PDB file of C-alpha atoms in Angstrom:
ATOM      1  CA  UNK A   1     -13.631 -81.773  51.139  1.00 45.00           C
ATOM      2  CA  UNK A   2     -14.842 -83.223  54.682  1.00 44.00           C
ATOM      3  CA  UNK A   3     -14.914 -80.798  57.597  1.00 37.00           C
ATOM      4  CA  UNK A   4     -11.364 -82.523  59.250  1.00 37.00           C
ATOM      5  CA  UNK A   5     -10.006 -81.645  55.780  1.00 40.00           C
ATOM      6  CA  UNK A   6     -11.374 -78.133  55.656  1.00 39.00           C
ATOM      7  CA  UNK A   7      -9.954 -77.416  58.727  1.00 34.00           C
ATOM      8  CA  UNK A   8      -6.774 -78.231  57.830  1.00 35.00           C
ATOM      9  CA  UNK A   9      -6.607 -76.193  54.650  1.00 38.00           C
ATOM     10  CA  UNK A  10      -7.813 -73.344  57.235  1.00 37.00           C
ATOM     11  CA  UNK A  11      -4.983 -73.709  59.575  1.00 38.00           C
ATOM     12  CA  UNK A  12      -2.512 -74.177  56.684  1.00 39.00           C
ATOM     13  CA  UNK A  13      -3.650 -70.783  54.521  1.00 40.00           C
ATOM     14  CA  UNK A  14      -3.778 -68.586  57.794  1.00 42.00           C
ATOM     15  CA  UNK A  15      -0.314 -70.174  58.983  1.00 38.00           C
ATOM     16  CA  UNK A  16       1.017 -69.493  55.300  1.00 38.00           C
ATOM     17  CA  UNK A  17      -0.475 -65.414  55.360  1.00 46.00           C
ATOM     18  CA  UNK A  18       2.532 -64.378  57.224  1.00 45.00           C
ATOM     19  CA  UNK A  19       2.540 -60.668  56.674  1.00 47.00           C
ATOM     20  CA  UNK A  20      -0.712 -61.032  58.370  1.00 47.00           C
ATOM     21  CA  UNK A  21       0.125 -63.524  61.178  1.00 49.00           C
ATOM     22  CA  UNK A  22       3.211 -60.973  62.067  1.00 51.00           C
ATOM     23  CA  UNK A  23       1.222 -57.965  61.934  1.00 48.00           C
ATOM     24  CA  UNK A  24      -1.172 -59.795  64.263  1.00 50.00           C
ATOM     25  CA  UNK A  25       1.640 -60.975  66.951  1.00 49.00           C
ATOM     26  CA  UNK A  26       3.347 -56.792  67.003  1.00 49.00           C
ATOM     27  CA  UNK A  27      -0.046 -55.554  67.692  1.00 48.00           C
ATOM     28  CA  UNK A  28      -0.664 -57.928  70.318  1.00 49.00           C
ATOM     29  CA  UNK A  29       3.145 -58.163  72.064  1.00 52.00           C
ATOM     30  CA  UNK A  30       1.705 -54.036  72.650  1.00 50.00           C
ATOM     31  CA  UNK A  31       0.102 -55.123  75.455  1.00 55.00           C
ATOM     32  CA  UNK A  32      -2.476 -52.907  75.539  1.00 63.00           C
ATOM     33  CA  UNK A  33      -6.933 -53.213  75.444  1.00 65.00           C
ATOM     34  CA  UNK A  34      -7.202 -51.579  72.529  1.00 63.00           C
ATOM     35  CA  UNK A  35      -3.987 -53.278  70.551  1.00 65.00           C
ATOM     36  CA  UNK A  36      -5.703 -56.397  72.036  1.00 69.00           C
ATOM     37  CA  UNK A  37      -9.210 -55.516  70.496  1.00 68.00           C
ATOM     38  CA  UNK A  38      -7.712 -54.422  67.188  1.00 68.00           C
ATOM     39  CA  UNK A  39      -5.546 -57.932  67.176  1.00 70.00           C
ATOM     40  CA  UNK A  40      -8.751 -60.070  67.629  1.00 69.00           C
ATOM     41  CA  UNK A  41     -10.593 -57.750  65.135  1.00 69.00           C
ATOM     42  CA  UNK A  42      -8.298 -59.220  62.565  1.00 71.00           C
ATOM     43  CA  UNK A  43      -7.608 -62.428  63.207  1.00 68.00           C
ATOM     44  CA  UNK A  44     -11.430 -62.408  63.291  1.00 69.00           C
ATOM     45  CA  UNK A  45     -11.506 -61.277  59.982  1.00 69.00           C
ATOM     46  CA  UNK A  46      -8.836 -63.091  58.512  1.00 71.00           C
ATOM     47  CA  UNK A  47     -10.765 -66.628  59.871  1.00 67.00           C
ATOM     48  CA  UNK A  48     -13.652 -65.569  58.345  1.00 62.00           C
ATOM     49  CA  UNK A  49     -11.519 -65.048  54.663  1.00 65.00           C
ATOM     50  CA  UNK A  50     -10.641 -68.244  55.040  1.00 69.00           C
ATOM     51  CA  UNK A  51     -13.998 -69.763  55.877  1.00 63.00           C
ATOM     52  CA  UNK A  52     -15.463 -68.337  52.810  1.00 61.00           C
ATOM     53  CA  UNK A  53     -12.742 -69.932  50.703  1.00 67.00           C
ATOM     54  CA  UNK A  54     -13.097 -73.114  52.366  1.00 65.00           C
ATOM     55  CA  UNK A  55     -16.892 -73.404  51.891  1.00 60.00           C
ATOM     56  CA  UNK A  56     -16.276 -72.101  48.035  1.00 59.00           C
ATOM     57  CA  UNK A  57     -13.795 -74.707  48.088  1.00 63.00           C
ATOM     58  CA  UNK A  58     -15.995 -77.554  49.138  1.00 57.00           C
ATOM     59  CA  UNK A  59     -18.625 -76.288  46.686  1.00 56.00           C
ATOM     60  CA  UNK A  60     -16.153 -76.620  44.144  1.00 54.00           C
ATOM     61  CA  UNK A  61     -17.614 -80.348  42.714  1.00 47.00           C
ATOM     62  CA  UNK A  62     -20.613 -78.902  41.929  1.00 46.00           C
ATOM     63  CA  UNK A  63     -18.771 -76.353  39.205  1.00 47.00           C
ATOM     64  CA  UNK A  64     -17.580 -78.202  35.757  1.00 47.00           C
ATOM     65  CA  UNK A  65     -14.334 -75.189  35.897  1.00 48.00           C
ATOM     66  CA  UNK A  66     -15.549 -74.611  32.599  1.00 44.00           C
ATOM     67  CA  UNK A  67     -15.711 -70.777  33.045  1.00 45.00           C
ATOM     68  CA  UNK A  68     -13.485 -70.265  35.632  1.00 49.00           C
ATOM     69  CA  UNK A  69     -10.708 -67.782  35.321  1.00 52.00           C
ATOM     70  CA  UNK A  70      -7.538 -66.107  37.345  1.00 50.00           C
ATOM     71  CA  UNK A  71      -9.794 -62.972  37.244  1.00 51.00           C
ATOM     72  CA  UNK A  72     -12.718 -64.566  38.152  1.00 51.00           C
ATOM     73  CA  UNK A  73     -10.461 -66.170  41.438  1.00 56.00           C
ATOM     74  CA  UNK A  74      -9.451 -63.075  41.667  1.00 52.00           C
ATOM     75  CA  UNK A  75     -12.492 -60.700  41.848  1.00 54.00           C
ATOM     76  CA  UNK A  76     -13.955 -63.910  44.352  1.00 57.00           C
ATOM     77  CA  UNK A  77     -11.384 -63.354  46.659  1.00 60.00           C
ATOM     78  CA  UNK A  78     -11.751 -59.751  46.834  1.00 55.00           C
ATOM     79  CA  UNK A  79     -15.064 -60.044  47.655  1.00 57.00           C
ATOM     80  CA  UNK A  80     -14.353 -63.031  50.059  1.00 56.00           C
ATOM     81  CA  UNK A  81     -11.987 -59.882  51.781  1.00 58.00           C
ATOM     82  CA  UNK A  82     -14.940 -57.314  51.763  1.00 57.00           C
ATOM     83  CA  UNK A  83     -16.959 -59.694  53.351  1.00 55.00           C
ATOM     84  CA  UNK A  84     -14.772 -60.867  56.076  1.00 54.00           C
ATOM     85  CA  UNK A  85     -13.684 -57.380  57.072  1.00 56.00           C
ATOM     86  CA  UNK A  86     -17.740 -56.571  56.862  1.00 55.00           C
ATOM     87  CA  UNK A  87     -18.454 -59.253  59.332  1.00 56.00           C
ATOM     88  CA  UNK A  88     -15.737 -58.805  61.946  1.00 58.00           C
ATOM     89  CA  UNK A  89     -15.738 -57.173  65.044  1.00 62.00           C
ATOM     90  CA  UNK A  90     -19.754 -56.913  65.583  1.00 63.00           C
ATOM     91  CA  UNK A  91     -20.430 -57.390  68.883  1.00 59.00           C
ATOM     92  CA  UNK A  92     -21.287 -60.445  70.609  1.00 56.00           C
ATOM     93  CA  UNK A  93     -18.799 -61.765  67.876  1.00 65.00           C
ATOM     94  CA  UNK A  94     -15.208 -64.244  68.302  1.00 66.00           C
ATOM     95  CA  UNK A  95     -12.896 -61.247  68.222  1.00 66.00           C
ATOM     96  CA  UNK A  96     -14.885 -59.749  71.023  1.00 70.00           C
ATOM     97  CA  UNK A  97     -14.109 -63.519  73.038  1.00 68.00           C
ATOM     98  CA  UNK A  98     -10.636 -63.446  72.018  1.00 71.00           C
ATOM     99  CA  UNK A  99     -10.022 -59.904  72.866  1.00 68.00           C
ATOM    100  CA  UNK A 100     -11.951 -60.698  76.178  1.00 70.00           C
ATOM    101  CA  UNK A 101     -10.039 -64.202  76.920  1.00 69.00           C
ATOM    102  CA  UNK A 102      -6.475 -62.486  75.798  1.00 66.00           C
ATOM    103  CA  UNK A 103      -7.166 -59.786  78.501  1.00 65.00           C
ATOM    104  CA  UNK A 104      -8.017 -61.578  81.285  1.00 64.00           C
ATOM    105  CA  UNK A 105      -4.748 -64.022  80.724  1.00 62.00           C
ATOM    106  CA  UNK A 106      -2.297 -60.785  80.511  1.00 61.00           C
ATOM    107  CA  UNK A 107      -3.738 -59.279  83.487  1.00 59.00           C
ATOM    108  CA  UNK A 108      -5.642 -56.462  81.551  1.00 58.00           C
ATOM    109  CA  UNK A 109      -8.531 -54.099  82.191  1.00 54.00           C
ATOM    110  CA  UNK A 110     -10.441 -53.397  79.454  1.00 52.00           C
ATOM    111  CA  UNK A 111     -10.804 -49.707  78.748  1.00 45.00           C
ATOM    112  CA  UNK A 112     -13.345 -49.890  77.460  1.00 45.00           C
ATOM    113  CA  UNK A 113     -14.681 -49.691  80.983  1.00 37.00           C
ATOM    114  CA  UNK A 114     -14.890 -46.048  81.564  1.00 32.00           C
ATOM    115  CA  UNK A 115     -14.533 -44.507  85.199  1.00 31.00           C
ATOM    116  CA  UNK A 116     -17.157 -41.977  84.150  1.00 31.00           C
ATOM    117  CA  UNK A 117     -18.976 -39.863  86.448  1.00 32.00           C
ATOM    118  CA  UNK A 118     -22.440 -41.267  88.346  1.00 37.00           C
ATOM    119  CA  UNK A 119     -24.561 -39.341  85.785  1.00 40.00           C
ATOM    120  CA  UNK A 120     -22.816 -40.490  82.559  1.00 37.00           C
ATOM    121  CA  UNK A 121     -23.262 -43.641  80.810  1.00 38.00           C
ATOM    122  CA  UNK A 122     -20.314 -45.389  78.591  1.00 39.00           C
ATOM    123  CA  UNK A 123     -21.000 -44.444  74.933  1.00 38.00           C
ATOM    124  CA  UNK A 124     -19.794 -47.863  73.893  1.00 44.00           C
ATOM    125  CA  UNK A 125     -21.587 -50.212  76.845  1.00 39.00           C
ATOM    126  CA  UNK A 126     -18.984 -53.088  78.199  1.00 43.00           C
ATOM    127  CA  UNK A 127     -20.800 -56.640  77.330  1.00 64.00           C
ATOM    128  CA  UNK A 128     -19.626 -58.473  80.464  1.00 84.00           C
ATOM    129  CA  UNK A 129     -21.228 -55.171  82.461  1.00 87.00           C
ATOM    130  CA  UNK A 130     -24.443 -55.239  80.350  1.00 91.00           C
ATOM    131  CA  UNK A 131     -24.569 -59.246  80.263  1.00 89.00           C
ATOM    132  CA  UNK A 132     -24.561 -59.068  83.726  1.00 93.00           C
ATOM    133  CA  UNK A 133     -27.413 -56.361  84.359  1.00 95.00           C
ATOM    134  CA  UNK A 134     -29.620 -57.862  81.801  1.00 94.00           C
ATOM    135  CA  UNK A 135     -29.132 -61.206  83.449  1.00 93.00           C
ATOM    136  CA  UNK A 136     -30.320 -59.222  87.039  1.00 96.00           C
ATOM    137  CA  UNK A 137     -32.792 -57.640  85.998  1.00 97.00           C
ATOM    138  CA  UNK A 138     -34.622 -59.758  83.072  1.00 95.00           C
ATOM    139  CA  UNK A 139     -37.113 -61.043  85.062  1.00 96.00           C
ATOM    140  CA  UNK A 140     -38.808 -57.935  86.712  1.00 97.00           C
ATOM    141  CA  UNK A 141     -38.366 -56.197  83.361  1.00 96.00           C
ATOM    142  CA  UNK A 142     -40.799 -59.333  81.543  1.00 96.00           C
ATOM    143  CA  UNK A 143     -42.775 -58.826  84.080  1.00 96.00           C
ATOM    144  CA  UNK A 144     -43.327 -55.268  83.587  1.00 96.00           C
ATOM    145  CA  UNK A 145     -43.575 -55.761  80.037  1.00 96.00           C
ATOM    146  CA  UNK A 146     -46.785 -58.877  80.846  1.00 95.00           C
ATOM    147  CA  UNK A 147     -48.319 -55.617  83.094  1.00 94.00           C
ATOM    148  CA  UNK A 148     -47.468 -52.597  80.599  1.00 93.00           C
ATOM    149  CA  UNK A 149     -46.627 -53.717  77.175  1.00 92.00           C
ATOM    150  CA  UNK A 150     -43.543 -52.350  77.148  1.00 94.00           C
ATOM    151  CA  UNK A 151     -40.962 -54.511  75.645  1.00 95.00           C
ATOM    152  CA  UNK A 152     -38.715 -55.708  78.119  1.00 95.00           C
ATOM    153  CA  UNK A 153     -35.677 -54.683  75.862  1.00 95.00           C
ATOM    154  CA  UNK A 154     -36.524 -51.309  75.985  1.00 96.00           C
ATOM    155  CA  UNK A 155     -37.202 -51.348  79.914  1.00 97.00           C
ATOM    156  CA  UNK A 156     -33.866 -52.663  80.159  1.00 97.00           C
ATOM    157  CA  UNK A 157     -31.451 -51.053  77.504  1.00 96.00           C
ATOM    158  CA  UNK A 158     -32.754 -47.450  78.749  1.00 96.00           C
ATOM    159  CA  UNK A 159     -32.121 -48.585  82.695  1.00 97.00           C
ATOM    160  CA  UNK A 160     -28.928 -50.102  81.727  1.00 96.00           C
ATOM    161  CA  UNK A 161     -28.180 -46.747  79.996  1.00 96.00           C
ATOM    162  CA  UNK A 162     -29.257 -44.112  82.889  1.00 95.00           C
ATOM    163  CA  UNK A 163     -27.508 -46.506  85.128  1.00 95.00           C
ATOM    164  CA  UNK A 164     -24.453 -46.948  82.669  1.00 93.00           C
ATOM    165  CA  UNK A 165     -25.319 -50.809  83.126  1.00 94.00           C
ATOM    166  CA  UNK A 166     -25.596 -50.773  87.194  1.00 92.00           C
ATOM    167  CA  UNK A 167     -22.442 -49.122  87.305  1.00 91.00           C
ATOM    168  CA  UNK A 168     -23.135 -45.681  88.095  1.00 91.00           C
ATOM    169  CA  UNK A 169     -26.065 -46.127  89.480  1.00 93.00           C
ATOM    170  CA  UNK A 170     -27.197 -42.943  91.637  1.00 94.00           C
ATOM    171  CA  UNK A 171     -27.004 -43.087  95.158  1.00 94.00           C
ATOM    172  CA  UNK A 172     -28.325 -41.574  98.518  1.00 95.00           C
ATOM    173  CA  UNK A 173     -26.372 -39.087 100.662  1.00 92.00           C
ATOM    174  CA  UNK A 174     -25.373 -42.145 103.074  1.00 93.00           C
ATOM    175  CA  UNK A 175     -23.954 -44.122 100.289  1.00 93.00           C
ATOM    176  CA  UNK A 176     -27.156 -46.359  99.688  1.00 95.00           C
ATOM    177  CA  UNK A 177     -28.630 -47.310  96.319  1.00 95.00           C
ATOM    178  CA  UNK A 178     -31.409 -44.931  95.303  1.00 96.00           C
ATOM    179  CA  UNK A 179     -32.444 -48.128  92.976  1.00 97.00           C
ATOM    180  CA  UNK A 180     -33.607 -45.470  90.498  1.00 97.00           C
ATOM    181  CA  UNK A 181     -32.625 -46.947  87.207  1.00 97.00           C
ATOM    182  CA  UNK A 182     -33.987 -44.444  84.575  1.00 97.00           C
ATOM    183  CA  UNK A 183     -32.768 -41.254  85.808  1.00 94.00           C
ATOM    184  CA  UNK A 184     -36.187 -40.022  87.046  1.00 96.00           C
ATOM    185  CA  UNK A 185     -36.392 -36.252  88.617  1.00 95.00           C
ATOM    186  CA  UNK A 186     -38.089 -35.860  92.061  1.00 94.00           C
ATOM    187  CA  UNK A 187     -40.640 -32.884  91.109  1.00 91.00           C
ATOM    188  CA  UNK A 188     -42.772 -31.156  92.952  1.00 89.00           C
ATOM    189  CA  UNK A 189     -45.465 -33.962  92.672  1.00 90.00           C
ATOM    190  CA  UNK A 190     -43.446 -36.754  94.338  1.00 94.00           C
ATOM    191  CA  UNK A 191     -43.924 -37.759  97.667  1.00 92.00           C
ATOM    192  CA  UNK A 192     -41.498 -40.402  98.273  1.00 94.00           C
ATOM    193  CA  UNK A 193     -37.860 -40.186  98.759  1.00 95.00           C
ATOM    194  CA  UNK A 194     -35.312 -38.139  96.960  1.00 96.00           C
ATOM    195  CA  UNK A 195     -31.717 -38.517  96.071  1.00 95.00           C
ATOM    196  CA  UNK A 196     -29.551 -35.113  95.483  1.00 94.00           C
ATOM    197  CA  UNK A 197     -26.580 -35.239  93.140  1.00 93.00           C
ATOM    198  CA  UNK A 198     -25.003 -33.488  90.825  1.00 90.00           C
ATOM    199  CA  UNK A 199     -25.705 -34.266  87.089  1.00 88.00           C
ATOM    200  CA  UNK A 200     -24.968 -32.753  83.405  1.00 86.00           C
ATOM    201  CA  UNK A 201     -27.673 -31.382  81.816  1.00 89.00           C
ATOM    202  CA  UNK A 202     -27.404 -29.309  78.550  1.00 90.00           C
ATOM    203  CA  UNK A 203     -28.496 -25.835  78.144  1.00 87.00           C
ATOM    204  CA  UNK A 204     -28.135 -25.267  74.198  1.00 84.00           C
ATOM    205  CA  UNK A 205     -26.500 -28.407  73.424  1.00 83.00           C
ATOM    206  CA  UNK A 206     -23.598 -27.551  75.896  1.00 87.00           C
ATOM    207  CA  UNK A 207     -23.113 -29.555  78.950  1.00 87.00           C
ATOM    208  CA  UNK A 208     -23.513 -28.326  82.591  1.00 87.00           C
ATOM    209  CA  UNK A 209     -23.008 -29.814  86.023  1.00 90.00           C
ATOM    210  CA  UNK A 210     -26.001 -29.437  88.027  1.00 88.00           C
ATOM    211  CA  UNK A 211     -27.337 -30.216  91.065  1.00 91.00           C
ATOM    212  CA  UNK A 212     -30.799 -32.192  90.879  1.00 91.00           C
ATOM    213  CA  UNK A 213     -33.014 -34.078  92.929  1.00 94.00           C
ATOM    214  CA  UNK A 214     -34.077 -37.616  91.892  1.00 96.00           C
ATOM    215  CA  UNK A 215     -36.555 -40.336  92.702  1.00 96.00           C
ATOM    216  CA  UNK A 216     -35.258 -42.798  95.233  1.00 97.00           C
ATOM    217  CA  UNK A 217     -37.133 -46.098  95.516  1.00 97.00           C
ATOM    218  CA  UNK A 218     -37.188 -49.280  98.033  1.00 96.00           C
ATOM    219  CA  UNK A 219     -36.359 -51.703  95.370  1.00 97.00           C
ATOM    220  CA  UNK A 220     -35.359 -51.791  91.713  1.00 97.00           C
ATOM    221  CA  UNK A 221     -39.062 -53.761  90.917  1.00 97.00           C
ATOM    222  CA  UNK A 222     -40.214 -50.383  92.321  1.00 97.00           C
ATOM    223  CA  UNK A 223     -38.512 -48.060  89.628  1.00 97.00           C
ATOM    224  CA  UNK A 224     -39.176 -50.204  86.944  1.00 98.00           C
ATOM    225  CA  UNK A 225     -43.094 -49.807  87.260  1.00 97.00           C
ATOM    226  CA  UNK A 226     -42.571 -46.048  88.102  1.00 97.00           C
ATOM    227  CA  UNK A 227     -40.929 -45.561  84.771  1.00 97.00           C
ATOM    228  CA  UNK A 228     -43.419 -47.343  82.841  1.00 96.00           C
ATOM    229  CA  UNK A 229     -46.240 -45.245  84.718  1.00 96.00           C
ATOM    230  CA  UNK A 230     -44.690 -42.160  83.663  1.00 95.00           C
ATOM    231  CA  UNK A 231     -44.083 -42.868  79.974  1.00 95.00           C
ATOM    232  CA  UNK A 232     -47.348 -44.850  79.891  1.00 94.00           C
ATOM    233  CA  UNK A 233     -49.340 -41.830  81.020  1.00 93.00           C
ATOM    234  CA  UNK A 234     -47.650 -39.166  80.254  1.00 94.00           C
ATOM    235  CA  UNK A 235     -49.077 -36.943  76.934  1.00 95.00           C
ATOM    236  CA  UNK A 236     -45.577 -36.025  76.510  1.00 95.00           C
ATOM    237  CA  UNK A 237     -44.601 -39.567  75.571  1.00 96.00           C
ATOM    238  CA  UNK A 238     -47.501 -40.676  73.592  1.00 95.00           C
ATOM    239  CA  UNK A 239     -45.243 -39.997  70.414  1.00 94.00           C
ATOM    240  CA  UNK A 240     -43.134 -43.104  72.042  1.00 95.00           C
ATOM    241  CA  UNK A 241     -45.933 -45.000  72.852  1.00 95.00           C
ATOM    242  CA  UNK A 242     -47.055 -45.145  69.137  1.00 93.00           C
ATOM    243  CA  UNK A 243     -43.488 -45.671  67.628  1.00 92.00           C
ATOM    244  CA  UNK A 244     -42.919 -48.824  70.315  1.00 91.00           C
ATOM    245  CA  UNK A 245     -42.638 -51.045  67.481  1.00 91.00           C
ATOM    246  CA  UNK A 246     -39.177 -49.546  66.192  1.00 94.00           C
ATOM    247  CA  UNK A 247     -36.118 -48.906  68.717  1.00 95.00           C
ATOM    248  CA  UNK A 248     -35.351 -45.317  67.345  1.00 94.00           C
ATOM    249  CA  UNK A 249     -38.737 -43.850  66.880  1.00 95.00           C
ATOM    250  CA  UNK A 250     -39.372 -44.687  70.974  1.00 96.00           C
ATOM    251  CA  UNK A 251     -35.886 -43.470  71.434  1.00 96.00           C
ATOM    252  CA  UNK A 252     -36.402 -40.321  68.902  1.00 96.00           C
ATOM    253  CA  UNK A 253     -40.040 -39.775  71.147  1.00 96.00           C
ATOM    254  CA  UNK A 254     -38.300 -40.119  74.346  1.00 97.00           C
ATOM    255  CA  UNK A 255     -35.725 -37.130  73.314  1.00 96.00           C
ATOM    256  CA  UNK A 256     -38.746 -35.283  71.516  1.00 96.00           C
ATOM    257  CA  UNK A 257     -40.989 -35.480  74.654  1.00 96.00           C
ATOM    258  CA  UNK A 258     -37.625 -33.813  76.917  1.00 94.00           C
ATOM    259  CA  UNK A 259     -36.790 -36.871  78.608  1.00 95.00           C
ATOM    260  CA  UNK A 260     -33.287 -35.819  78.307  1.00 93.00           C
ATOM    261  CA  UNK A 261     -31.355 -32.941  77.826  1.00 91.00           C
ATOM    262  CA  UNK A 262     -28.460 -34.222  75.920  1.00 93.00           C
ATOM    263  CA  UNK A 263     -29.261 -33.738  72.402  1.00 93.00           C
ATOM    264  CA  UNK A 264     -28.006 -37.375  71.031  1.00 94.00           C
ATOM    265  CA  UNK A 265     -29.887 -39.007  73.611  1.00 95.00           C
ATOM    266  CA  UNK A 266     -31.798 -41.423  71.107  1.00 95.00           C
ATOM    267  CA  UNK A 267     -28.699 -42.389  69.391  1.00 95.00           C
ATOM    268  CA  UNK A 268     -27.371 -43.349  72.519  1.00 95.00           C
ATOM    269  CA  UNK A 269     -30.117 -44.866  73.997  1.00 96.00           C
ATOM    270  CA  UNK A 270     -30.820 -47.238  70.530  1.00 95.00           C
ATOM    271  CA  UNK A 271     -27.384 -48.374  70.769  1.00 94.00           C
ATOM    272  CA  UNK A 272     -28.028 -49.640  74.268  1.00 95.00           C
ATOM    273  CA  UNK A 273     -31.725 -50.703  73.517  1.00 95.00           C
ATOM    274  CA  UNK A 274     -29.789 -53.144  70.325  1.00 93.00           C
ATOM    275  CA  UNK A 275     -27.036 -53.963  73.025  1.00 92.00           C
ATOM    276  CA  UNK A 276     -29.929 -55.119  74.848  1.00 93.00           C
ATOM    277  CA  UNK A 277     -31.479 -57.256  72.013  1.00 91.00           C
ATOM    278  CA  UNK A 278     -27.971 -58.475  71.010  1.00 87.00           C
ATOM    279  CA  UNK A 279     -27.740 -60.510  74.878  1.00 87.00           C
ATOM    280  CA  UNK A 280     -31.172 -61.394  74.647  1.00 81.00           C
ATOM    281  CA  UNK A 281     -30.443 -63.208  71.158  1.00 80.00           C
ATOM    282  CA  UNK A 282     -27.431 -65.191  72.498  1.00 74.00           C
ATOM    283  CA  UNK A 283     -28.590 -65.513  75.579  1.00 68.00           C
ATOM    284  CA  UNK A 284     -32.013 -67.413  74.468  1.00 62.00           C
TER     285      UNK A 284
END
């Protein structure tokens, strides 16, 4: 079957599913991100059924059909489901552009976008947000990384993560940017400028607003070498410093060596360190 052909047969089989196609236009006439998101996630996943059956399909002169069965079909297109479910929805993926597309045509914010406060980071980081950031601040992190060894990815998912991807980034008492990234603490040791806000840090595993008094910097360049001074020096963090070559054991030696409080700090920051490594894939 030639690609025009395949195509065809695409449009034709999702345009015949229409238990599927109907669920797909109620969830979407909701009118809401996450109905939008959901919508996408299928239709995602029902192209990608499809695709499977089409390539099968144009495999298909290379069988004799001698062996071929209804359960055979059967058991193929079952599998042809478990993969297509499997597959949708990863990020970086087309239900993410459709969902994205859809929402900007209706007039939607994404909530996914969480109004949360200057100390928190989104659990679930908002690509456009973190596309952006790592777009800013790629080049200072490389060259951080030529100086340090630090892979840039790292520099940048855990800034985009303390920062909750530029977005709550903290601030002096004037309203200025502090252009402290990683969420550094002004102790007794530092000399430079200091930021006060209140944070949440977790006594027990419980969170606790706090006030706390962090290192402010001239420029973001600035920050970025601070950080990788302190991590690169400190003993605390030489459990990190050997486990650089795997995203959750410098994550897991970050938390071990009390760079944060909150006690699923590595899971959060390896989701934002892979966020990270997702952009730099598509964007290369």
């Amino acid at each position: 079957m030639n690609p025009a052909a395949s195509l065809l047969s695409t449009q034709q089989s999702l345009a015949a599913d229409g238990a599927s196609l109907n669920r797909l236009k109620f969830q979407a006439g909701q009118a809401t991100p996450e109905a939008i998101r959901e919508t996408a996630k299928q239709f995602e996943a029902l192209f990608m059924r499809e695709l499977l059956k089409s390539m099968r399909e144009a495999n298909e002169s290379l069988k004799s059909g001698m062996f071929e069965s209804a359960g055979e079909n059967l058991g193929t297109d079952l599998l042809d489901q478990q993969f297509a479910v499997k597959m949708a929805g990863q990020p970086g993926g087309l239900s993410e552009v459709i969902a994205r597309q859809l929402m900007r045509q209706m007039g939607l914010q994404d909530s996914g976008k969480t109004s949360a406060a200057p100390d928190a980071a989104p659990a679930a980081p908002v690509s456009d947000a973190a596309r952006s950031f790592v777009q800013q601040h790629a080049a200072t992190a490389q060259q951080v990384e030529r100086s340090t060894g630090l892979p840039a990815s790292y520099l940048l998912g855990q800034a985009g993560h303390e920062s909750g991807w530029g977005r709550h980034e903290i601030r002096m008492a004037d309203g200025s940017p502090s252009h402290n990234l990683f969420g550094i603490k002004a102790t007794a040791d530092w000399k430079g400028k200091v930021a006060t806000v209140t944070t949440t840090e977790y006594v027990d595993g419980v969170p606790q607003k706090t006030s706390a008094r962090f290192r402010a910097y001239d420029s973001y360049a600035e920050s970025y070498r601070d950080f990788a001074r302190l991590v690169g020096n400190s003993p605390r963090y030489a459990q990190a410093r050997e486990q650089v070559g795997s995203v959750q054991g410098w994550a897991q030696g970050l938390q071990d060596g009390g760079y944060a409080t909150d006690p699923d700090y590595a899971a959060k920051l390896s989701r934002a360190i892979n966020t990270t490594l997702q952009l730099q894939r598509v964007q290369s």
